[in-house]
XYZ file of N, CA and C in Angstrom:
852
model
N -26.826 3.105 -13.368
C -26.635 4.217 -14.290
C -25.703 3.758 -15.393
N -26.152 3.841 -16.623
C -25.434 3.200 -17.716
C -24.321 4.075 -18.261
N -23.114 3.866 -17.735
C -21.944 4.569 -18.247
C -21.091 3.666 -19.132
N -21.573 2.437 -19.390
C -20.905 1.513 -20.303
C -21.767 1.383 -21.552
N -21.148 1.581 -22.723
C -21.889 1.422 -23.980
C -21.221 0.334 -24.817
N -22.011 -0.319 -25.642
C -21.496 -1.398 -26.483
C -20.813 -0.838 -27.721
N -20.016 -1.687 -28.349
C -19.382 -1.265 -29.605
C -20.431 -1.046 -30.686
N -21.529 -1.789 -30.622
C -22.615 -1.581 -31.590
C -23.259 -0.207 -31.409
N -23.408 0.203 -30.159
C -23.947 1.536 -29.848
C -23.062 2.614 -30.456
N -21.749 2.462 -30.266
C -20.823 3.460 -30.809
C -20.810 3.441 -32.326
N -20.838 2.259 -32.922
C -20.840 2.164 -34.384
C -22.006 2.934 -34.988
N -23.153 2.873 -34.343
C -24.348 3.540 -34.859
C -24.292 5.058 -34.710
N -23.405 5.568 -33.834
C -23.391 7.000 -33.514
C -22.058 7.680 -33.773
N -21.072 6.964 -34.287
C -19.700 7.455 -34.300
C -19.494 8.724 -35.122
N -20.397 9.017 -36.050
C -20.220 10.217 -36.869
C -21.147 11.364 -36.456
N -21.852 11.209 -35.344
C -22.688 12.305 -34.870
C -21.800 13.456 -34.400
N -22.160 14.696 -34.743
C -21.234 15.820 -34.576
C -20.837 16.156 -33.140
N -21.679 15.809 -32.165
C -21.332 16.152 -30.787
C -20.555 15.043 -30.081
N -20.285 13.942 -30.797
C -19.632 12.788 -30.193
C -18.114 12.883 -30.371
N -17.400 12.751 -29.277
C -15.942 12.703 -29.288
C -15.508 11.330 -28.799
N -14.681 10.648 -29.597
C -14.162 9.330 -29.230
C -12.722 9.495 -28.775
N -12.408 8.922 -27.615
C -11.061 9.062 -27.054
C -10.447 7.689 -26.841
N -9.252 7.518 -27.376
C -8.469 6.296 -27.220
C -7.522 6.504 -26.036
N -7.607 5.640 -25.040
C -6.761 5.746 -23.841
C -5.883 4.518 -23.648
N -5.577 3.809 -24.708
C -4.738 2.629 -24.544
C -3.387 3.009 -23.945
N -2.910 2.162 -23.049
C -1.656 2.431 -22.347
C -1.116 1.105 -21.833
N 0.177 1.070 -21.580
C 0.790 -0.143 -21.041
C 1.829 0.253 -20.003
N 1.582 -0.103 -18.748
C 2.559 0.181 -17.707
C 3.879 -0.514 -18.032
N 4.972 0.203 -17.843
C 6.277 -0.350 -18.161
C 6.704 -0.125 -19.589
N 5.785 0.306 -20.429
C 6.086 0.607 -21.832
C 5.291 1.843 -22.236
N 5.707 3.022 -21.770
C 4.894 4.235 -21.860
C 4.463 4.638 -23.265
N 5.216 4.259 -24.284
C 4.874 4.665 -25.644
C 4.017 3.629 -26.384
N 3.748 2.492 -25.732
C 3.026 1.413 -26.409
C 1.631 1.851 -26.837
N 0.934 2.591 -25.987
C -0.406 3.036 -26.334
C -0.410 3.998 -27.497
N 0.507 4.953 -27.477
C 0.604 5.902 -28.589
C 0.960 5.190 -29.886
N 1.872 4.232 -29.807
C 2.260 3.480 -31.009
C 1.083 2.671 -31.546
N 0.315 2.061 -30.637
C -0.853 1.293 -31.066
C -1.876 2.200 -31.735
N -2.055 3.394 -31.192
C -2.994 4.356 -31.777
C -2.548 4.756 -33.177
N -1.261 5.030 -33.340
C -0.748 5.433 -34.661
C -0.936 4.321 -35.687
N -0.851 3.075 -35.226
C -0.995 1.949 -36.145
C -2.435 1.718 -36.551
N -3.373 1.915 -35.614
C -4.780 1.608 -35.911
C -5.653 2.104 -34.772
N -6.748 2.784 -35.120
C -7.682 3.256 -34.115
C -9.056 3.449 -34.739
N -10.049 3.703 -33.907
C -11.394 3.962 -34.405
C -11.399 5.290 -35.149
N -11.995 5.355 -36.323
C -11.993 6.604 -37.093
C -12.521 7.786 -36.275
N -11.779 8.878 -36.333
C -12.175 10.083 -35.628
C -11.689 10.167 -34.201
N -11.173 9.058 -33.669
C -10.732 9.055 -32.276
C -9.494 9.920 -32.093
N -9.416 10.548 -30.928
C -8.201 11.264 -30.540
C -7.556 10.481 -29.404
N -6.266 10.709 -29.191
C -5.536 9.947 -28.179
C -5.174 10.831 -27.003
N -5.443 10.328 -25.798
C -4.989 10.979 -24.576
C -4.183 9.970 -23.773
N -3.003 10.375 -23.368
C -2.041 9.500 -22.715
C -2.146 9.585 -21.194
N -2.124 8.430 -20.541
C -2.257 8.388 -19.091
C -1.248 9.290 -18.402
N 0.007 9.197 -18.804
C 1.049 9.913 -18.078
C 1.291 11.317 -18.610
N 1.117 11.532 -19.894
C 1.361 12.863 -20.450
C 0.162 13.797 -20.317
N -1.053 13.242 -20.385
C -2.256 14.069 -20.390
C -3.118 13.926 -19.144
N -3.189 12.722 -18.582
C -4.159 12.432 -17.529
C -3.535 12.308 -16.154
N -2.285 12.728 -16.017
C -1.592 12.725 -14.733
C -0.690 13.947 -14.651
N -0.420 14.382 -13.434
C 0.557 15.439 -13.210
C 1.948 14.815 -13.101
N 3.000 15.613 -13.226
C 4.352 15.073 -13.020
C 4.501 14.479 -11.624
N 5.302 13.444 -11.516
C 5.516 12.770 -10.243
C 6.354 13.643 -9.322
N 5.928 13.728 -8.067
C 6.665 14.473 -7.055
C 6.988 13.591 -5.874
N 7.367 14.208 -4.766
C 7.694 13.447 -3.563
C 6.473 12.701 -3.050
N 5.320 13.347 -3.127
C 4.064 12.756 -2.701
C 3.057 12.847 -3.855
N 1.919 12.210 -3.661
C 0.891 12.243 -4.700
C 0.769 10.965 -5.487
N 1.726 10.045 -5.287
C 1.645 8.761 -5.974
C 2.274 8.752 -7.344
N 2.193 7.579 -7.992
C 2.822 7.401 -9.306
C 2.064 8.071 -10.446
N 0.776 8.334 -10.241
C -0.020 9.038 -11.253
C -0.858 10.114 -10.564
N -0.198 11.201 -10.142
C -0.932 12.256 -9.435
C -2.036 12.845 -10.307
N -3.087 13.329 -9.652
C -4.146 13.985 -10.417
C -3.584 15.173 -11.174
N -3.995 15.352 -12.426
C -3.529 16.524 -13.173
C -4.114 17.806 -12.606
N -3.423 18.901 -12.843
C -3.973 20.201 -12.497
C -5.257 20.414 -13.293
N -6.366 20.786 -12.647
C -7.637 20.903 -13.373
C -7.585 21.857 -14.564
N -6.936 22.995 -14.397
C -6.868 23.950 -15.498
C -6.043 23.402 -16.657
N -4.930 22.745 -16.329
C -4.095 22.154 -17.380
C -4.861 21.080 -18.136
N -5.588 20.234 -17.413
C -6.371 19.188 -18.065
C -7.481 19.790 -18.917
N -8.170 20.800 -18.394
C -9.249 21.438 -19.151
C -8.717 22.055 -20.437
N -7.546 22.674 -20.379
C -6.943 23.242 -21.585
C -6.612 22.155 -22.599
N -6.111 21.036 -22.102
C -5.781 19.919 -22.999
C -7.046 19.348 -23.640
N -8.106 19.214 -22.865
C -9.370 18.728 -23.413
C -9.871 19.660 -24.510
N -9.776 20.953 -24.274
C -10.188 21.915 -25.287
C -9.339 21.827 -26.544
N -8.038 21.599 -26.382
C -7.134 21.502 -27.529
C -7.529 20.377 -28.478
N -8.020 19.263 -27.911
C -8.373 18.114 -28.752
C -9.838 18.145 -29.184
N -10.533 19.247 -28.866
C -11.882 19.419 -29.385
C -13.011 19.074 -28.450
N -12.699 18.794 -27.192
C -13.745 18.462 -26.221
C -14.291 19.740 -25.607
N -15.595 19.902 -25.671
C -16.258 21.056 -25.075
C -17.281 20.574 -24.051
N -17.941 21.502 -23.395
C -18.938 21.133 -22.399
C -20.178 20.512 -23.014
N -20.369 20.667 -24.318
C -21.526 20.069 -24.989
C -21.197 18.725 -25.628
N -19.961 18.265 -25.471
C -19.540 17.005 -26.090
C -20.080 15.795 -25.340
N -20.489 14.789 -26.122
C -20.677 13.441 -25.580
C -19.378 12.697 -25.838
N -18.865 12.052 -24.812
C -17.533 11.463 -24.924
C -17.612 9.965 -24.691
N -17.034 9.206 -25.598
C -16.914 7.758 -25.443
C -15.426 7.422 -25.409
N -15.017 6.733 -24.362
C -13.612 6.407 -24.147
C -13.415 4.904 -24.274
N -12.307 4.501 -24.861
C -11.994 3.075 -24.923
C -10.515 2.849 -24.672
N -10.186 1.623 -24.309
C -8.808 1.171 -24.229
C -8.780 -0.278 -24.697
N -7.778 -1.038 -24.295
C -7.740 -2.469 -24.621
C -7.326 -3.261 -23.390
N -7.595 -2.680 -22.221
C -7.153 -3.262 -20.958
C -8.324 -3.409 -19.981
N -9.494 -3.738 -20.509
C -10.635 -3.964 -19.639
C -11.279 -2.710 -19.096
N -10.906 -1.572 -19.666
C -11.509 -0.313 -19.233
C -10.761 0.389 -18.129
N -9.606 -0.113 -17.725
C -8.893 0.491 -16.603
C -8.483 1.928 -16.901
N -7.880 2.149 -18.072
C -7.417 3.498 -18.409
C -8.562 4.371 -18.899
N -9.510 3.783 -19.588
C -10.695 4.527 -20.008
C -11.470 5.034 -18.794
N -11.518 4.213 -17.747
C -12.220 4.612 -16.528
C -11.535 5.785 -15.840
N -10.229 5.881 -15.987
C -9.509 7.026 -15.431
C -10.024 8.326 -16.057
N -10.154 8.349 -17.385
C -10.663 9.555 -18.026
C -12.135 9.772 -17.690
N -12.911 8.688 -17.625
C -14.313 8.803 -17.193
C -14.383 9.503 -15.851
N -13.541 9.086 -14.901
C -13.554 9.682 -13.567
C -13.090 11.139 -13.617
N -12.022 11.409 -14.358
C -11.487 12.772 -14.425
C -12.503 13.749 -14.999
N -13.214 13.334 -16.032
C -14.212 14.215 -16.626
C -15.332 14.517 -15.636
N -15.783 13.517 -14.912
C -16.804 13.757 -13.901
C -16.256 14.643 -12.783
N -14.999 14.459 -12.429
C -14.334 15.303 -11.428
C -14.326 16.769 -11.859
N -14.236 17.000 -13.171
C -14.269 18.359 -13.698
C -15.687 18.856 -13.960
N -16.685 18.033 -13.601
C -18.070 18.460 -13.726
C -18.753 18.065 -15.012
N -18.158 17.146 -15.794
C -18.745 16.732 -17.070
C -19.217 15.282 -16.960
N -20.518 15.077 -16.914
C -21.081 13.742 -16.704
C -21.413 12.987 -17.987
N -21.383 13.658 -19.116
C -21.808 13.044 -20.375
C -20.646 12.258 -20.996
N -20.214 11.221 -20.285
C -19.050 10.451 -20.695
C -19.328 8.972 -20.457
N -18.839 8.138 -21.372
C -19.124 6.701 -21.371
C -17.855 5.919 -21.699
N -17.802 4.694 -21.228
C -16.716 3.773 -21.555
C -17.257 2.711 -22.499
N -16.525 2.460 -23.592
C -16.953 1.432 -24.542
C -16.577 0.050 -24.026
N -17.546 -0.824 -23.972
C -17.345 -2.188 -23.505
C -16.434 -2.973 -24.454
N -15.682 -3.898 -23.886
C -14.857 -4.883 -24.603
C -13.563 -4.334 -25.194
N -13.498 -3.062 -25.559
C -12.246 -2.488 -26.001
C -11.974 -2.577 -27.483
N -10.783 -2.072 -27.861
C -10.458 -1.891 -29.277
C -10.314 -3.203 -30.034
N -9.669 -4.188 -29.442
C -9.474 -5.457 -30.159
C -10.810 -6.066 -30.558
N -11.780 -6.025 -29.658
C -13.111 -6.547 -29.970
C -13.749 -5.766 -31.113
N -13.586 -4.448 -31.094
C -14.090 -3.601 -32.187
C -13.485 -4.031 -33.523
N -12.180 -4.199 -33.533
C -11.473 -4.550 -34.766
C -11.835 -5.949 -35.239
N -11.912 -6.894 -34.296
C -12.232 -8.274 -34.674
C -13.659 -8.416 -35.176
N -14.532 -7.470 -34.812
C -15.907 -7.488 -35.302
C -16.007 -6.979 -36.738
N -14.898 -6.503 -37.281
C -14.898 -5.994 -38.645
C -15.344 -4.548 -38.752
N -15.396 -3.861 -37.619
C -15.792 -2.460 -37.621
C -14.637 -1.601 -38.153
N -14.940 -0.391 -38.625
C -13.903 0.404 -39.298
C -12.771 0.836 -38.366
N -11.560 0.784 -38.900
C -10.380 1.299 -38.205
C -9.565 2.096 -39.221
N -8.660 2.895 -38.717
C -7.838 3.728 -39.583
C -6.512 4.025 -38.903
N -5.532 4.433 -39.694
C -4.288 4.947 -39.130
C -4.135 6.437 -39.436
N -5.195 7.038 -39.957
C -5.161 8.459 -40.300
C -5.183 9.327 -39.049
N -4.442 10.425 -39.091
C -4.466 11.364 -37.971
C -5.826 12.045 -37.912
N -6.435 12.113 -36.743
C -7.758 12.727 -36.641
C -7.691 14.241 -36.822
N -8.761 14.800 -37.353
C -8.878 16.252 -37.441
C -9.356 16.764 -36.081
N -8.586 17.662 -35.502
C -8.923 18.193 -34.182
C -9.230 19.686 -34.294
N -10.473 20.027 -34.033
C -10.885 21.422 -34.051
C -10.928 21.905 -32.605
N -10.013 22.786 -32.215
C -9.958 23.209 -30.816
C -11.276 23.806 -30.332
N -11.541 23.582 -29.074
C -12.751 24.102 -28.462
C -12.395 24.667 -27.094
N -13.403 24.942 -26.288
C -13.187 25.439 -24.928
C -13.917 24.544 -23.952
N -13.203 24.137 -22.918
C -13.805 23.297 -21.885
C -13.768 24.053 -20.570
N -14.941 24.394 -20.062
C -15.054 25.062 -18.769
C -15.268 24.012 -17.686
N -14.514 24.102 -16.611
C -14.597 23.064 -15.585
C -15.062 23.621 -14.244
N -15.619 22.728 -13.449
C -16.000 23.032 -12.075
C -15.682 21.795 -11.250
N -14.606 21.835 -10.499
C -14.107 20.654 -9.797
C -15.094 20.176 -8.732
N -15.386 18.886 -8.764
C -16.253 18.258 -7.759
C -15.356 17.739 -6.629
N -15.107 18.573 -5.654
C -14.126 18.267 -4.618
C -14.517 17.071 -3.758
N -15.817 16.795 -3.664
C -16.250 15.702 -2.788
C -16.070 14.325 -3.419
N -15.505 14.250 -4.629
C -15.260 12.959 -5.270
C -13.922 12.349 -4.859
N -13.071 13.132 -4.210
C -11.695 12.703 -3.977
C -11.291 13.012 -2.539
N -10.409 12.163 -2.000
C -9.836 12.414 -0.680
C -8.317 12.322 -0.769
N -7.646 12.936 0.194
C -6.188 12.898 0.225
C -5.700 12.001 1.356
N -4.376 11.901 1.469
C -3.777 11.022 2.475
C -4.185 11.412 3.882
N -4.197 12.713 4.161
C -4.513 13.175 5.507
C -5.915 12.733 5.926
N -6.859 12.830 5.005
C -8.229 12.409 5.302
C -8.285 10.919 5.619
N -7.572 10.127 4.839
C -7.552 8.681 5.080
C -6.917 8.382 6.429
N -5.791 9.013 6.711
C -5.088 8.724 7.974
C -5.923 9.118 9.186
N -6.618 10.235 9.093
C -7.427 10.692 10.215
C -8.626 9.783 10.473
N -8.990 8.979 9.476
C -10.187 8.152 9.594
C -9.896 6.659 9.647
N -8.656 6.286 9.961
C -8.307 4.861 9.981
C -9.162 4.072 10.970
N -9.525 4.685 12.066
C -10.299 3.979 13.084
C -11.766 4.384 13.084
N -12.185 5.013 11.998
C -13.578 5.475 11.902
C -14.458 4.339 11.385
N -15.345 3.802 12.204
C -16.166 2.662 11.769
C -17.188 3.020 10.696
N -17.381 4.298 10.449
C -18.359 4.706 9.433
C -17.731 4.863 8.055
N -16.441 4.514 7.934
C -15.752 4.597 6.640
C -15.194 3.232 6.270
N -15.433 2.826 5.031
C -14.898 1.568 4.509
C -13.881 1.872 3.421
N -12.654 1.395 3.608
C -11.613 1.499 2.588
C -11.636 0.250 1.725
N -11.536 0.459 0.405
C -11.549 -0.657 -0.543
C -10.283 -0.607 -1.386
N -9.485 -1.657 -1.319
C -8.236 -1.781 -2.078
C -8.519 -2.564 -3.356
N -8.201 -1.961 -4.507
C -8.567 -2.540 -5.808
C -7.466 -3.380 -6.446
N -6.356 -3.596 -5.746
C -5.212 -4.288 -6.340
C -5.336 -5.808 -6.264
N -4.373 -6.474 -6.903
C -4.305 -7.937 -6.844
C -4.219 -8.400 -5.385
N -4.867 -9.516 -5.044
C -4.838 -10.006 -3.661
C -3.424 -10.180 -3.098
N -2.485 -10.643 -3.916
C -1.125 -10.868 -3.415
C -0.452 -9.558 -3.015
N -0.748 -8.500 -3.726
C -0.193 -7.185 -3.374
C -0.879 -6.662 -2.112
N -2.183 -6.791 -2.069
C -2.947 -6.366 -0.894
C -2.466 -7.073 0.369
N -2.232 -8.372 0.272
C -1.829 -9.163 1.432
C -0.359 -8.958 1.812
N 0.397 -8.298 0.935
C 1.809 -8.079 1.211
C 2.703 -9.235 0.830
N 2.173 -10.159 0.031
C 2.953 -11.331 -0.377
C 3.941 -10.989 -1.474
N 3.621 -9.993 -2.274
C 4.529 -9.528 -3.319
C 4.201 -8.081 -3.648
N 5.190 -7.367 -4.168
C 4.978 -5.991 -4.585
C 5.916 -5.679 -5.748
N 5.408 -5.825 -6.990
C 6.258 -5.650 -8.163
C 6.507 -4.199 -8.560
N 5.789 -3.263 -7.964
C 5.862 -1.879 -8.438
C 6.332 -0.912 -7.353
N 5.705 -0.944 -6.212
C 5.960 0.054 -5.176
C 6.995 -0.410 -4.152
N 7.455 0.534 -3.333
C 8.574 0.272 -2.422
C 8.201 -0.584 -1.231
N 6.934 -0.616 -0.854
C 6.488 -1.407 0.287
C 5.305 -2.271 -0.114
N 5.184 -3.418 0.525
C 4.072 -4.325 0.258
C 3.059 -4.247 1.394
N 1.809 -4.550 1.075
C 0.763 -4.538 2.082
C -0.367 -3.615 1.697
N -1.173 -3.219 2.688
C -2.325 -2.361 2.404
C -2.564 -1.397 3.557
N -3.446 -0.453 3.331
C -3.819 0.492 4.376
C -4.638 -0.262 5.421
N -4.288 -0.136 6.693
C -5.014 -0.887 7.733
C -6.519 -0.652 7.674
N -7.257 -1.769 7.776
C -8.712 -1.705 7.768
C -9.339 -1.880 6.410
N -8.546 -1.782 5.342
C -9.098 -1.891 3.988
C -9.473 -3.330 3.662
N -10.559 -3.490 2.920
C -10.901 -4.793 2.354
C -10.401 -4.838 0.916
N -10.287 -6.025 0.368
C -9.772 -6.195 -0.993
C -10.897 -6.522 -1.965
N -10.956 -5.767 -3.068
C -11.919 -6.047 -4.142
C -11.230 -5.757 -5.463
N -10.582 -6.769 -6.016
C -9.800 -6.614 -7.245
C -10.647 -6.012 -8.358
N -10.117 -4.966 -9.002
C -10.900 -4.262 -10.020
C -11.288 -5.171 -11.182
N -10.452 -6.157 -11.511
C -10.745 -7.038 -12.646
C -11.983 -7.888 -12.407
N -12.424 -7.982 -11.165
C -13.615 -8.775 -10.878
C -14.897 -8.117 -11.373
N -14.816 -6.873 -11.850
C -16.001 -6.252 -12.452
C -16.169 -6.699 -13.902
N -15.206 -7.458 -14.403
C -15.256 -7.930 -15.786
C -15.859 -9.321 -15.872
N -16.439 -9.605 -17.022
C -17.095 -10.878 -17.299
C -16.043 -11.957 -17.554
N -16.158 -13.089 -16.883
C -15.196 -14.182 -17.063
C -15.296 -14.826 -18.439
N -16.433 -14.669 -19.093
C -16.688 -15.402 -20.327
C -16.335 -14.618 -21.599
N -16.300 -13.291 -21.504
C -16.046 -12.455 -22.682
C -14.872 -11.534 -22.377
N -13.834 -11.580 -23.191
C -12.631 -10.805 -22.947
C -12.925 -9.312 -22.869
N -12.489 -8.704 -21.789
C -12.593 -7.250 -21.570
C -14.025 -6.726 -21.516
N -14.997 -7.606 -21.359
C -16.397 -7.163 -21.246
C -16.761 -6.990 -19.776
N -17.589 -6.002 -19.503
C -18.033 -5.747 -18.141
C -19.175 -6.682 -17.759
N -19.247 -6.994 -16.489
C -20.394 -7.737 -15.978
C -21.657 -6.891 -16.093
N -22.812 -7.577 -16.169
C -24.067 -6.836 -16.194
C -24.423 -6.367 -14.785
N -25.486 -5.622 -14.677
C -25.846 -5.007 -13.399
C -26.069 -6.048 -12.301
N -26.774 -7.124 -12.621
C -27.040 -8.146 -11.611
C -25.753 -8.818 -11.145
N -24.857 -9.080 -12.075
C -23.579 -9.682 -11.706
C -22.747 -8.733 -10.840
N -22.773 -7.454 -11.196
C -22.049 -6.466 -10.394
C -22.642 -6.345 -9.002
N -23.949 -6.393 -8.935
C -24.605 -6.283 -7.635
C -24.163 -7.429 -6.710
N -24.045 -8.615 -7.271
C -23.583 -9.762 -6.481
C -22.105 -9.619 -6.136
N -21.291 -9.208 -7.118
C -19.856 -9.081 -6.913
C -19.517 -8.039 -5.849
N -20.208 -6.932 -5.869
C -19.880 -5.796 -5.006
C -20.793 -5.693 -3.788
N -21.496 -6.768 -3.477
C -22.455 -6.745 -2.365
C -21.849 -6.270 -1.045
N -20.643 -6.716 -0.658
C -20.093 -6.236 0.620
C -19.924 -4.721 0.660
N -19.620 -4.136 -0.501
C -19.415 -2.687 -0.539
C -20.748 -1.955 -0.578
N -21.650 -2.422 -1.435
C -22.951 -1.746 -1.534
C -23.732 -1.865 -0.228
N -23.599 -2.995 0.453
C -24.279 -3.165 1.747
C -23.717 -2.195 2.780
N -22.416 -1.943 2.707
C -21.805 -0.978 3.625
C -22.351 0.424 3.367
N -22.485 0.772 2.082
C -23.028 2.091 1.741
C -24.474 2.194 2.203
N -25.243 1.142 1.952
C -26.657 1.150 2.350
C -26.827 1.276 3.868
N -25.827 0.816 4.606
C -25.903 0.902 6.065
C -25.428 2.249 6.594
N -25.033 3.138 5.670
C -24.629 4.480 6.073
C -23.144 4.743 6.064
N -22.358 3.767 5.646
C -20.913 3.970 5.615
C -20.490 4.765 4.371
N -19.387 5.482 4.518
C -18.766 6.166 3.386
C -17.684 5.262 2.830
N -17.626 5.121 1.506
C -16.654 4.239 0.865
C -15.577 5.058 0.168
N -14.332 4.698 0.443
C -13.176 5.293 -0.226
C -12.431 4.170 -0.931
N -12.239 4.321 -2.225
C -11.589 3.292 -3.038
C -10.174 3.751 -3.397
N -9.233 2.821 -3.353
C -7.868 3.138 -3.777
C -7.259 1.935 -4.477
N -6.071 2.142 -5.045
C -5.341 1.060 -5.718
C -3.858 1.345 -5.534
N -3.061 1.157 -6.581
C -1.643 1.469 -6.479
C -1.341 2.932 -6.715
N -2.023 3.520 -7.701
C -1.719 4.911 -8.053
C -2.948 5.721 -8.429
N -4.143 5.197 -8.146
C -5.352 5.957 -8.450
C -5.945 5.684 -9.816
N -5.422 4.685 -10.520
C -5.923 4.363 -11.864
C -6.852 3.159 -11.828
N -6.357 2.018 -11.352
C -7.191 0.800 -11.386
C -8.302 0.811 -10.344
N -8.324 1.809 -9.468
C -9.475 1.975 -8.584
C -10.685 2.494 -9.349
N -10.442 3.187 -10.453
C -11.543 3.842 -11.179
C -12.577 2.863 -11.730
N -12.197 1.675 -12.233
C -13.242 0.731 -12.636
C -14.166 0.330 -11.493
N -13.629 0.194 -10.284
C -14.498 -0.114 -9.142
C -15.448 1.050 -8.847
N -14.935 2.269 -8.950
C -15.789 3.441 -8.751
C -16.881 3.477 -9.810
N -16.496 3.198 -11.056
C -17.468 3.184 -12.156
C -18.508 2.086 -11.953
N -18.077 0.908 -11.521
C -19.012 -0.194 -11.300
C -20.023 0.158 -10.212
N -19.567 0.780 -9.141
C -20.483 1.194 -8.076
C -21.410 2.307 -8.553
N -20.892 3.177 -9.395
C -21.723 4.230 -9.993
C -22.842 3.609 -10.821
N -22.522 2.536 -11.547
C -23.539 1.855 -12.353
C -24.648 1.279 -11.471
N -24.303 0.947 -10.241
C -25.298 0.422 -9.306
C -26.055 1.530 -8.583
N -25.746 2.779 -8.924
C -26.456 3.908 -8.344
C -25.758 4.586 -7.187
N -24.502 4.181 -6.918
C -23.760 4.762 -5.788
C -22.808 5.841 -6.311
N -23.314 7.055 -6.414
C -22.527 8.163 -6.960
C -21.582 8.772 -5.933
N -21.789 8.463 -4.654
C -21.059 9.150 -3.595
C -19.724 8.505 -3.247
N -19.339 7.448 -3.946
C -18.077 6.765 -3.655
C -16.907 7.703 -3.952
N -15.932 7.723 -3.054
C -14.783 8.620 -3.195
C -13.532 7.850 -3.618
N -12.623 8.559 -4.257
C -11.348 8.002 -4.696
C -10.215 8.612 -3.874
N -9.371 7.758 -3.302
C -8.114 8.241 -2.733
C -7.137 8.291 -3.897
N -6.961 9.469 -4.451
C -6.298 9.596 -5.753
C -4.829 9.183 -5.720
N -4.108 9.487 -4.652
C -2.704 9.097 -4.585
C -2.515 7.622 -4.334
N -3.468 7.024 -3.628
C -3.525 5.587 -3.366
C -2.266 5.062 -2.658
N -1.995 3.782 -2.838
C -0.944 3.119 -2.074
C 0.425 3.773 -2.267
N 0.744 4.159 -3.508
C 2.061 4.748 -3.767
C 2.218 6.095 -3.065
N 1.118 6.796 -2.832
C 1.164 8.028 -2.045
C 1.236 7.703 -0.556
N 0.445 6.747 -0.109
C 0.385 6.385 1.309
C 1.769 6.042 1.852
N 2.512 5.227 1.119
C 3.820 4.778 1.611
C 4.918 5.816 1.416
N 4.607 6.927 0.756
C 5.606 7.988 0.591
C 5.754 8.830 1.854
N 4.870 8.614 2.823
C 4.921 9.327 4.097
C 5.451 8.393 5.178
N 6.590 8.752 5.743
C 7.159 7.957 6.825
C 6.185 7.919 7.999
N 6.011 6.763 8.567
C 5.158 6.645 9.740
C 3.753 6.187 9.451
N 3.323 6.215 8.168
C 1.995 5.692 7.869
C 1.986 4.176 8.079
N 1.015 3.658 8.803
C 1.001 2.220 9.097
C 0.704 1.378 7.859
N 1.250 0.173 7.866
C 1.072 -0.788 6.776
C 0.566 -2.103 7.377
N -0.472 -2.658 6.782
C -0.999 -3.946 7.235
C -0.727 -5.001 6.172
N -0.665 -6.265 6.589
C -0.499 -7.380 5.665
C -1.530 -8.450 6.003
N -1.649 -9.428 5.108
C -2.625 -10.485 5.317
C -4.035 -10.017 5.010
N -4.999 -10.805 5.419
C -6.409 -10.477 5.191
C -6.953 -9.628 6.333
N -7.976 -8.852 6.018
C -8.672 -8.094 7.066
C -9.943 -8.860 7.445
């Protein structure tokens, strides 16, 4: 299912009235970097949505470093920037689609499937000589009606209750060293949820072209252990550090036709916030 579009595709359609372009550039550790980059230069007509201010709820005791936003609050924000239920939405970032995929997932979670991620990202767009601007976009408020797709997401309790369930496969999307417990630069504990396999989200990207996604055949080969598990009847739950970098893996599996993949939204940072949750290290 083609949820990735090329920059050429967007260039040909960027002024169509139902198309909304969203810039999701962000940089962990430098929260204002994405907003500053947007102010300096962006695709004409694009609006900016921030990972932490718009696409996450405030951090609490549990829920992870980027908790899911309240659906009504997010829907109101989408309406404020002009997104309606009839909008076609193209999202981009400059980080291989990691943050763009978060908005792709959130929109589908709210019941809006007409959303795409632009391949290769903003730098590729700019280097191709395509138009950019520093002008503030005109935002005509609209109304976004949502219907939450509850079966797209699971919580900590669901994961914990199913640790020994052979019909469920957990997929950890983080760097192998973090998964194995060899290092942990962000969260308080190192390791992974017991039973999870490791499938780094960056492996969905093409080694030869910066920030470009692999094609369907390459993805099919890359994600074979996961797709084979689904084909055998297993349920797949994907997680990462905070529910963001898992989204490219969910999107990649969606492209292969696996719409039923679930996201553990709180992910590792939520898992370790509960005393007594087991932690595994090394390979599974």
